[in-house]
Short mmCIF file of C-alpha atoms in Angstrom, two decimals:
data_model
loop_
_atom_site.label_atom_id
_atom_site.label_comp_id
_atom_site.label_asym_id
_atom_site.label_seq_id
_atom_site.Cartn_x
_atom_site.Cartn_y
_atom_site.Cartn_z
CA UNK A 1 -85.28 18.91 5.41
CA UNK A 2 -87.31 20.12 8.37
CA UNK A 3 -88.24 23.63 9.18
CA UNK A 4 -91.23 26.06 10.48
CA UNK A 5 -93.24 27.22 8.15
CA UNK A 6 -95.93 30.17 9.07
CA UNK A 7 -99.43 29.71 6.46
CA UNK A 8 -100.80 32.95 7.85
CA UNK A 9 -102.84 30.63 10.46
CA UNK A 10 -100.21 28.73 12.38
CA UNK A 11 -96.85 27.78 12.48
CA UNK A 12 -95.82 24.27 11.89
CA UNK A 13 -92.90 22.42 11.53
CA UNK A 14 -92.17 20.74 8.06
CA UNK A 15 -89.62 18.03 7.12
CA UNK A 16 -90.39 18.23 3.31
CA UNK A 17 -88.33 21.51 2.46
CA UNK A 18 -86.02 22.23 0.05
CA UNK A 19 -84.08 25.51 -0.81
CA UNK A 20 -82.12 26.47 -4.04
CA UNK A 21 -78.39 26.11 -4.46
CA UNK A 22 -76.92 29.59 -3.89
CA UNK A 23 -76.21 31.72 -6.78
CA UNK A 24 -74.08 34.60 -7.07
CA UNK A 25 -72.89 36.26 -4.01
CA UNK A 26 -74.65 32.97 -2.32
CA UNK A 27 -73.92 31.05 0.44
CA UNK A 28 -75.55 27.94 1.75
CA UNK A 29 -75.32 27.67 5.48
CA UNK A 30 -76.37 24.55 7.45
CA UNK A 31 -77.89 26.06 10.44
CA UNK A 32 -77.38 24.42 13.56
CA UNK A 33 -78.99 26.95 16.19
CA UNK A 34 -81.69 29.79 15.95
CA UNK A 35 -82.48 32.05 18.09
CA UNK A 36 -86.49 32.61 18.76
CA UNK A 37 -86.83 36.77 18.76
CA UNK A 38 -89.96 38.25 19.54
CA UNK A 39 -89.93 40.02 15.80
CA UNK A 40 -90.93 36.01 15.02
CA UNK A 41 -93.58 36.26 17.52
CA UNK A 42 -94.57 39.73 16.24
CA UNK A 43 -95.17 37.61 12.94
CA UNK A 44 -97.33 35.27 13.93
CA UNK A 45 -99.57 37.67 15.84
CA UNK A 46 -100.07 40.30 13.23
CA UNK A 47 -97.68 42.55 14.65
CA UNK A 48 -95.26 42.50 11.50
CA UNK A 49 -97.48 41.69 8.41
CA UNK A 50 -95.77 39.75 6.52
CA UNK A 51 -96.50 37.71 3.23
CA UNK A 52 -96.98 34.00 3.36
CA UNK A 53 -96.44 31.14 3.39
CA UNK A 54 -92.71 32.33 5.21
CA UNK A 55 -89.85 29.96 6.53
CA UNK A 56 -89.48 31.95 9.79
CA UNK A 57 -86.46 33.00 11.82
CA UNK A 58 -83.72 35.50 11.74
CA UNK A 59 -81.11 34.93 14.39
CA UNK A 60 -79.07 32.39 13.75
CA UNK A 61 -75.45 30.80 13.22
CA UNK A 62 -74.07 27.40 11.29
CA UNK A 63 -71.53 26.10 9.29
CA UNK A 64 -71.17 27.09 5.26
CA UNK A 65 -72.09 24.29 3.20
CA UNK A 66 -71.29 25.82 -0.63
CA UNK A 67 -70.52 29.20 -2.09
CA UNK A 68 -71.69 30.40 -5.20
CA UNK A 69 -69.72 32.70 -8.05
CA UNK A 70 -67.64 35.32 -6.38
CA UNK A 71 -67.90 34.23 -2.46
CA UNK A 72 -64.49 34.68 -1.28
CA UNK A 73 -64.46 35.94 1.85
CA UNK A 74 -65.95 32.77 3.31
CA UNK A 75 -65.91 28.95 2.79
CA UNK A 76 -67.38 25.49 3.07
CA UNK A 77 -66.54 24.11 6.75
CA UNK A 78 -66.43 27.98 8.14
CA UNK A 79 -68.85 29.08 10.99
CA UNK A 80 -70.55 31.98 10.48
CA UNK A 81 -73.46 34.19 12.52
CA UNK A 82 -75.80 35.30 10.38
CA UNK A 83 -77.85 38.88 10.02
CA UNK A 84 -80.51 39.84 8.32
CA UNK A 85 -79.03 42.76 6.61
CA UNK A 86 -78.83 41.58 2.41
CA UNK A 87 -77.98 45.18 1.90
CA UNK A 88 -76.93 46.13 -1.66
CA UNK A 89 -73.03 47.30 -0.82
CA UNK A 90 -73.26 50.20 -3.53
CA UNK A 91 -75.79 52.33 -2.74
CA UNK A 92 -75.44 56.06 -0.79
CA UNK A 93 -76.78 54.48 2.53
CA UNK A 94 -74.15 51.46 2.08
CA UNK A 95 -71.53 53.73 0.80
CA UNK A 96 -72.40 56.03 3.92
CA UNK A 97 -71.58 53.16 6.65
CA UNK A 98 -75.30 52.87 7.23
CA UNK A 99 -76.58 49.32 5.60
CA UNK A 100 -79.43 49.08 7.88
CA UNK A 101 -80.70 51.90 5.45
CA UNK A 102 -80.46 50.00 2.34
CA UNK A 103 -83.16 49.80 0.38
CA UNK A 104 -82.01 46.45 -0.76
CA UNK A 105 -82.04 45.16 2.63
CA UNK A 106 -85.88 46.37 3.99
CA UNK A 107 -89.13 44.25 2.86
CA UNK A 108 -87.97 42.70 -0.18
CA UNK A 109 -88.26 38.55 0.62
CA UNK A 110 -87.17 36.18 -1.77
CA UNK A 111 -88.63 32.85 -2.89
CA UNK A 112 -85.59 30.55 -1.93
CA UNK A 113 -87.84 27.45 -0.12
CA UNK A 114 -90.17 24.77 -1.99
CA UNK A 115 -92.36 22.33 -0.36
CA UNK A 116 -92.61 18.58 -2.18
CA UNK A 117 -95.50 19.65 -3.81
CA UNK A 118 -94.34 22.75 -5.27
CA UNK A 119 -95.18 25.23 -3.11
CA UNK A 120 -92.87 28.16 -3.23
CA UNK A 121 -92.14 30.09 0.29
CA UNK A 122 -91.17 32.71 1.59
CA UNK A 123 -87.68 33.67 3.80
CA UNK A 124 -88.30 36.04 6.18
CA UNK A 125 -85.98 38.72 7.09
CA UNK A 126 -83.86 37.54 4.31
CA UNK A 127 -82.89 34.37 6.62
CA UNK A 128 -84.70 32.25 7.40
CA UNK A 129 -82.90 30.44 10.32
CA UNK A 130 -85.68 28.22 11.29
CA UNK A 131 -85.10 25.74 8.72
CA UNK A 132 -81.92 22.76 8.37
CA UNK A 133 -80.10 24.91 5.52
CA UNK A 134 -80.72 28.34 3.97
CA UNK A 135 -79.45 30.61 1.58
CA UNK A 136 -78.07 34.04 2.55
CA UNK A 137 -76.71 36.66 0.53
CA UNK A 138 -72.44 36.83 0.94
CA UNK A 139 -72.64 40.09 3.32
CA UNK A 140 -75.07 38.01 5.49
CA UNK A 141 -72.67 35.46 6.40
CA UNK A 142 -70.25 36.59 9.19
CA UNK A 143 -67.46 34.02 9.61
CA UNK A 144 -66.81 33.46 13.42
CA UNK A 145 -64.15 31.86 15.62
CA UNK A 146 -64.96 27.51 15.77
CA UNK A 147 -64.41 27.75 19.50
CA UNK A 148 -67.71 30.01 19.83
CA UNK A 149 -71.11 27.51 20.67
CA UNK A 150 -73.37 27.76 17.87
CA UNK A 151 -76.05 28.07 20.33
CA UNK A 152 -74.52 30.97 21.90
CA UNK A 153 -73.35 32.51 18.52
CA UNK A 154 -76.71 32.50 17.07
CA UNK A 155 -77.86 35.36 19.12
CA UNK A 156 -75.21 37.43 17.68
CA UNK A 157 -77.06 38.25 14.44
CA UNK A 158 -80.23 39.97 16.12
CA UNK A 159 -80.46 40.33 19.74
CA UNK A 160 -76.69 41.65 20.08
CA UNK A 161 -76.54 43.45 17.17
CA UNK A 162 -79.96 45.57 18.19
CA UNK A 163 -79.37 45.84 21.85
CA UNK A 164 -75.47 46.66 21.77
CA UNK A 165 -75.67 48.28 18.73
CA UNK A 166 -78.43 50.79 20.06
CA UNK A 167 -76.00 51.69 22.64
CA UNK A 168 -72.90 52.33 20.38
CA UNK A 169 -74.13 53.50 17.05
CA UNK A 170 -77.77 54.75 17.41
CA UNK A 171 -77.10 56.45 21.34
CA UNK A 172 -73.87 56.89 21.04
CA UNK A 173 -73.40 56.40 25.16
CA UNK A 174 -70.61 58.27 26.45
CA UNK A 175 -68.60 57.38 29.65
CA UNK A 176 -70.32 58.68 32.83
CA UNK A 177 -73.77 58.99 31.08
CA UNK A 178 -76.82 57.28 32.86
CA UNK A 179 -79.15 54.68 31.15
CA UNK A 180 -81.96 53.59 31.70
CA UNK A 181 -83.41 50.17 30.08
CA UNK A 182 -87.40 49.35 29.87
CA UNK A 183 -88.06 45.69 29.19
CA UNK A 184 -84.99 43.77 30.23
CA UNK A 185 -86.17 40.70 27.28
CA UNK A 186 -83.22 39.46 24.99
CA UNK A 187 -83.41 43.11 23.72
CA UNK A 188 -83.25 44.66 26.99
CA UNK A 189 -80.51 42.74 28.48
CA UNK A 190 -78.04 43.33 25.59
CA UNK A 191 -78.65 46.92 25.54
CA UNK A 192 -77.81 46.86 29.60
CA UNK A 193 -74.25 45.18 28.37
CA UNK A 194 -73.83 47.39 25.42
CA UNK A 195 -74.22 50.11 28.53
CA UNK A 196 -71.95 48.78 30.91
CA UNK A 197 -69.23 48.29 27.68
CA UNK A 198 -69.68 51.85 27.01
CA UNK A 199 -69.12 53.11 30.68
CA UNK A 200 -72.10 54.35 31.56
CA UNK A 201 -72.54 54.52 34.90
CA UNK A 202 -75.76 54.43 36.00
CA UNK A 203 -77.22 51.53 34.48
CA UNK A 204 -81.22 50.98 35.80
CA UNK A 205 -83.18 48.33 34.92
CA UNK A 206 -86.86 49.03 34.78
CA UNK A 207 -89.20 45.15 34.78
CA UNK A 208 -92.20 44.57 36.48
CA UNK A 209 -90.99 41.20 37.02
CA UNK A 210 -88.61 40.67 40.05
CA UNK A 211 -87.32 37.20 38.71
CA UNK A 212 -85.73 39.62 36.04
CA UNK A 213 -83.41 41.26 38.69
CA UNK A 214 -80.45 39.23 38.97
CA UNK A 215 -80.15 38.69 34.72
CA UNK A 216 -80.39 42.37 34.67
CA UNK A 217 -77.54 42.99 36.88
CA UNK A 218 -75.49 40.47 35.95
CA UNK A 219 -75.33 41.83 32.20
CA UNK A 220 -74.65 45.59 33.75
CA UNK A 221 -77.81 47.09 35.84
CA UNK A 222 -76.57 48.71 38.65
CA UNK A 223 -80.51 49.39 40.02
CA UNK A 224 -83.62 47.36 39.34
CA UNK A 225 -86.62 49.26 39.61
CA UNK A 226 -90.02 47.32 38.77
CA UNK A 227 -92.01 50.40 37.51
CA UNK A 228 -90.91 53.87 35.28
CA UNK A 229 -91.73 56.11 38.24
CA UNK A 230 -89.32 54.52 40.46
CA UNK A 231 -86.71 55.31 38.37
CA UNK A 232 -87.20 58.69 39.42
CA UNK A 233 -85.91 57.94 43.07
CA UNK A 234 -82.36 56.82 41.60
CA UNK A 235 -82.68 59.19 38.84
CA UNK A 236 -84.25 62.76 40.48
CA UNK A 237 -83.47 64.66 37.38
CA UNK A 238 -84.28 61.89 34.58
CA UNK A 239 -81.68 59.82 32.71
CA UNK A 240 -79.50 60.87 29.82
CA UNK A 241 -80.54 57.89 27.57
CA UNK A 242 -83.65 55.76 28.04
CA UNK A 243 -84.76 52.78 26.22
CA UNK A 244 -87.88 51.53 25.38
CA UNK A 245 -87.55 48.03 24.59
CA UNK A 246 -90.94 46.49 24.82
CA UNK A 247 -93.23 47.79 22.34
CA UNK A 248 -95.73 49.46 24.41
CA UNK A 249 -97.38 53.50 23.41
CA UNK A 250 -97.74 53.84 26.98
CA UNK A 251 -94.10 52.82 27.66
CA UNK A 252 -92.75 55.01 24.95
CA UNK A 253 -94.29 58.06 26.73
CA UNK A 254 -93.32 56.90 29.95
CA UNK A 255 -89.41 57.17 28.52
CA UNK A 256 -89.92 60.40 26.82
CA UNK A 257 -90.72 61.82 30.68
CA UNK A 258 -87.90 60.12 32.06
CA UNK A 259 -85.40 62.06 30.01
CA UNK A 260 -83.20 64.54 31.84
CA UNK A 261 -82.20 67.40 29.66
CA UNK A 262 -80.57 67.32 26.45
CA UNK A 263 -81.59 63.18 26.34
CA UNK A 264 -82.42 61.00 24.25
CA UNK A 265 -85.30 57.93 24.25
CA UNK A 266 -84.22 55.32 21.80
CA UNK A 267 -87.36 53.08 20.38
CA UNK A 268 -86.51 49.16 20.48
CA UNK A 269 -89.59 47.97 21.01
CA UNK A 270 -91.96 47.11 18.21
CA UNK A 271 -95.80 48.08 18.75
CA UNK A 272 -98.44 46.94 15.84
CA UNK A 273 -97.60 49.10 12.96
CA UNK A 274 -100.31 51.23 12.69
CA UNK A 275 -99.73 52.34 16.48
CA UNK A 276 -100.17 56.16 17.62
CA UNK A 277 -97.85 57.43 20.38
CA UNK A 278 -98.15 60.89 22.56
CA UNK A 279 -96.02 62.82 24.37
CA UNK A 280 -95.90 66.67 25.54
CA UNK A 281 -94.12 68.85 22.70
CA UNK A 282 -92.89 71.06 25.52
CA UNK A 283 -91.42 68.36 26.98
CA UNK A 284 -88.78 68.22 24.35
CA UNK A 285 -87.93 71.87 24.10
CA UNK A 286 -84.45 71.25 26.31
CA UNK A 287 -82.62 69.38 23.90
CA UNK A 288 -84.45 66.10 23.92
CA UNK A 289 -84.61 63.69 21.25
CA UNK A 290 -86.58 60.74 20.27
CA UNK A 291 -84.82 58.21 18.02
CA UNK A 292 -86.33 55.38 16.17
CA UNK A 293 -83.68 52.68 15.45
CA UNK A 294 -84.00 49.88 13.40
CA UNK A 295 -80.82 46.56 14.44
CA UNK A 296 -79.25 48.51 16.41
CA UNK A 297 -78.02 50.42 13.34
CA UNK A 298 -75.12 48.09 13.00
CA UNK A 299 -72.98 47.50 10.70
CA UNK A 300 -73.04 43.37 10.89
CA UNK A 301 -69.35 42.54 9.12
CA UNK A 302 -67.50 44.84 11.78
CA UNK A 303 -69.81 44.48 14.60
CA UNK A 304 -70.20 40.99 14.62
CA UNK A 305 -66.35 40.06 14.48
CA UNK A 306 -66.43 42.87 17.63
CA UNK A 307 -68.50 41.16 19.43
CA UNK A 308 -67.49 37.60 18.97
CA UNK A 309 -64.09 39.49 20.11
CA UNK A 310 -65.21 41.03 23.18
CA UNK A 311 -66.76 37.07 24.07
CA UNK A 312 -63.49 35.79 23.69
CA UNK A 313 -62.31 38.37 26.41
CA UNK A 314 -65.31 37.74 28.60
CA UNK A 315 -66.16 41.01 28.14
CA UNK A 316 -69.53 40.42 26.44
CA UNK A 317 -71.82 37.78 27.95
CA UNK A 318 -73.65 35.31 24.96
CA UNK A 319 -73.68 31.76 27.05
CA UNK A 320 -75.77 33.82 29.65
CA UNK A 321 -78.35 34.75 26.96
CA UNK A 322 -79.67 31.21 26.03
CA UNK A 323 -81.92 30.67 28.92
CA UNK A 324 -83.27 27.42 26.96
CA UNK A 325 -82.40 24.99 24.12
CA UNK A 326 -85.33 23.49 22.32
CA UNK A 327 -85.28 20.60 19.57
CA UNK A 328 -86.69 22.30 16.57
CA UNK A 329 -89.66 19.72 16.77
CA UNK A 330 -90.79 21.56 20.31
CA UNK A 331 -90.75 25.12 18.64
CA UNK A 332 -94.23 25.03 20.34
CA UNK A 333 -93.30 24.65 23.77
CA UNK A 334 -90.45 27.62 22.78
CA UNK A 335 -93.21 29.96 21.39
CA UNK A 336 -95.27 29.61 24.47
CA UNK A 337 -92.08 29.64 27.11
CA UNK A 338 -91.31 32.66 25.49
CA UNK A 339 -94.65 34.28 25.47
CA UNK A 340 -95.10 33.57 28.77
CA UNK A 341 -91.92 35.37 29.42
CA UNK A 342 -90.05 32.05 31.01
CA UNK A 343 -87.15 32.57 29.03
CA UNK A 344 -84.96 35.26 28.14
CA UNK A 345 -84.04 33.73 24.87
CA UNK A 346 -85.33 30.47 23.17
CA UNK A 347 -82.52 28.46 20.64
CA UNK A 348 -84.23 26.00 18.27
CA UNK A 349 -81.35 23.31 17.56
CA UNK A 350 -81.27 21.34 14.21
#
């Protein structure tokens, strides 16, 4: 079966993978879309070390193949988005409501994929999307209504569950609150819905690209400004959440000083792991927080039925994410359309 496969050099795409049968608390999904997230990117720069060889990709959504021992809550034929949470289900964090802070579920990749030869890989993010089938632990697999596109469903699983989850769980935006959104990527845009869901009303989208204007308003900015300082002529006092969604020190600091009292910068973005930030201690004294937040904090068996829910009511935009479909044989041309910042989102199709 095809898939990409990253050596630690450059990606390529294979068509002589295999992957295990699932096992207990298994399921095999055919994956028919994928979405291409920067954290892929961020892989095969040397952002996120990560061990190779790797089957990449973590966003995506198919159809269930097989179950293994004890899979009930799905089965073969269903659809189902994927996340990358494997959390355990019985620890304090899981117990708590807070699988994102499973142990069970950060940095420990399996060995699911073979090459022909032998080779064993990899999954990354316990996923793997970019490949024809994978195997996901039972909590991964998130069964979805048939009338949602695939390609429009596999964004669920990362980009929607990070961006709109930031803004519900992590934030916790109230009605009447202000936002402000730095880097309006496939990050940026779904934290501008998750705003406008939550009634914020003062939305402001911060880009220095002015193609990314009308995107940004049409998934909830009510302001575009193409630099941080502007935001200070819609915003004299400073916002009551900001959102750094790029990855950038500089950018981090720049939300910190946005903040009007008692608010809060939420970090999206994700800068090379051994990156420093600053900011002025004082400037926190009033009640101002900086939160790191890692998926949006989400809770992926609620949150994605939510969402898929909130699509159904046209309430939450998905279609308008996938700016580009891509044969998984041009994964290429997706990695540098998406570099380049030409799309919003990139879906690899099987």
């Amino acid at each position: 079966m095809r898939g990409v496969v990253f050596d630690g050099k450059r990606p390529r795409v294979v068509d002589d993978l295999e992957v295990r049968d699932p096992g207990p608390g298994e399921v095999l999904v055919a994956v028919a879309a994928a979405g291409l997230c920067h954290s892929d990117l961020s892989v095969l720069d040397g952002t996120i070390p990560f061990p190779v060889p790797v089957v990449l990709g973590h966003e995506g959504a198919g159809v269930v193949e097989s179950v293994g021992p004890g899979v009930t809550h799905v089965a073969p034929g269903d659809h189902v988005a994927l996340s990358t949470l494997a959390n355990c289900g019985t620890c304090a964090d899981c117990d708590r409501g807070r699988p994102t802070m499973c142990r069970a579920a950060i940095g420990r990749p399996g060995r699911p994929f073979r090459r022909e030869n032998g080779e064993r890989l990899f999954n990354f993010a316990s996923n793997s999307a970019f490949a024809q089938r994978t195997v996901v632990t039972a909590v991964q697999a998130v069964k979805i209504p048939d009338e949602i596109p695939l390609t429009s469903a596999a964004l669920i699983g990362c980009g929607v569950l990070t961006g709109v989850g930031a803004v519900f769980h992590r934030a916790r935006v109230e009605h009447g609150e202000s936002v402000v959104v730095i880097g309006t990527g496939g990050i940026g845009l779904n934290v501008l819905q998750g705003a406008r869901l939550a009634g914020a009303t003062t939305i402001v989208a911060v880009d220095n690209n002015p193609a990314k204007e009308p995107p940004a308003r049409r998934f909830g900015a009510t302001h575009f400004a193409g630099t941080p300082d502007a935001v200070r002529e819609i915003l004299p006092t400073g916002a009551d959440h900001v959102f750094e969604c790029v990855g950038s020190t500089r950018l981090i600091r720049q939300a910190v000083d946005l903040l009007d009292r008692h608010g809060q910068a939420v970090l999206l973005g994700v800068p090379p792991a051994d990156a420093e930030a600053a900011f002025r201690v004082s400037s926190l004294y009033l009640d101002k927080s900086i939160l790191g937040c890692r998926y949006g904090s989400s809770r992926p068996q609620a949150d994605i039925a939510l969402y898929a829910e909130l699509y159904r009511q046209g309430r939450l935009l998905l279609d308008e994410l996938v700016t580009a479909v891509y044969p998984v044989e041009d994964f290429a041309t997706a990695v540098d359309d998406a570099r380049g910042g030409r799309v919003a989102r990139a879906v690899l199709t099987f």
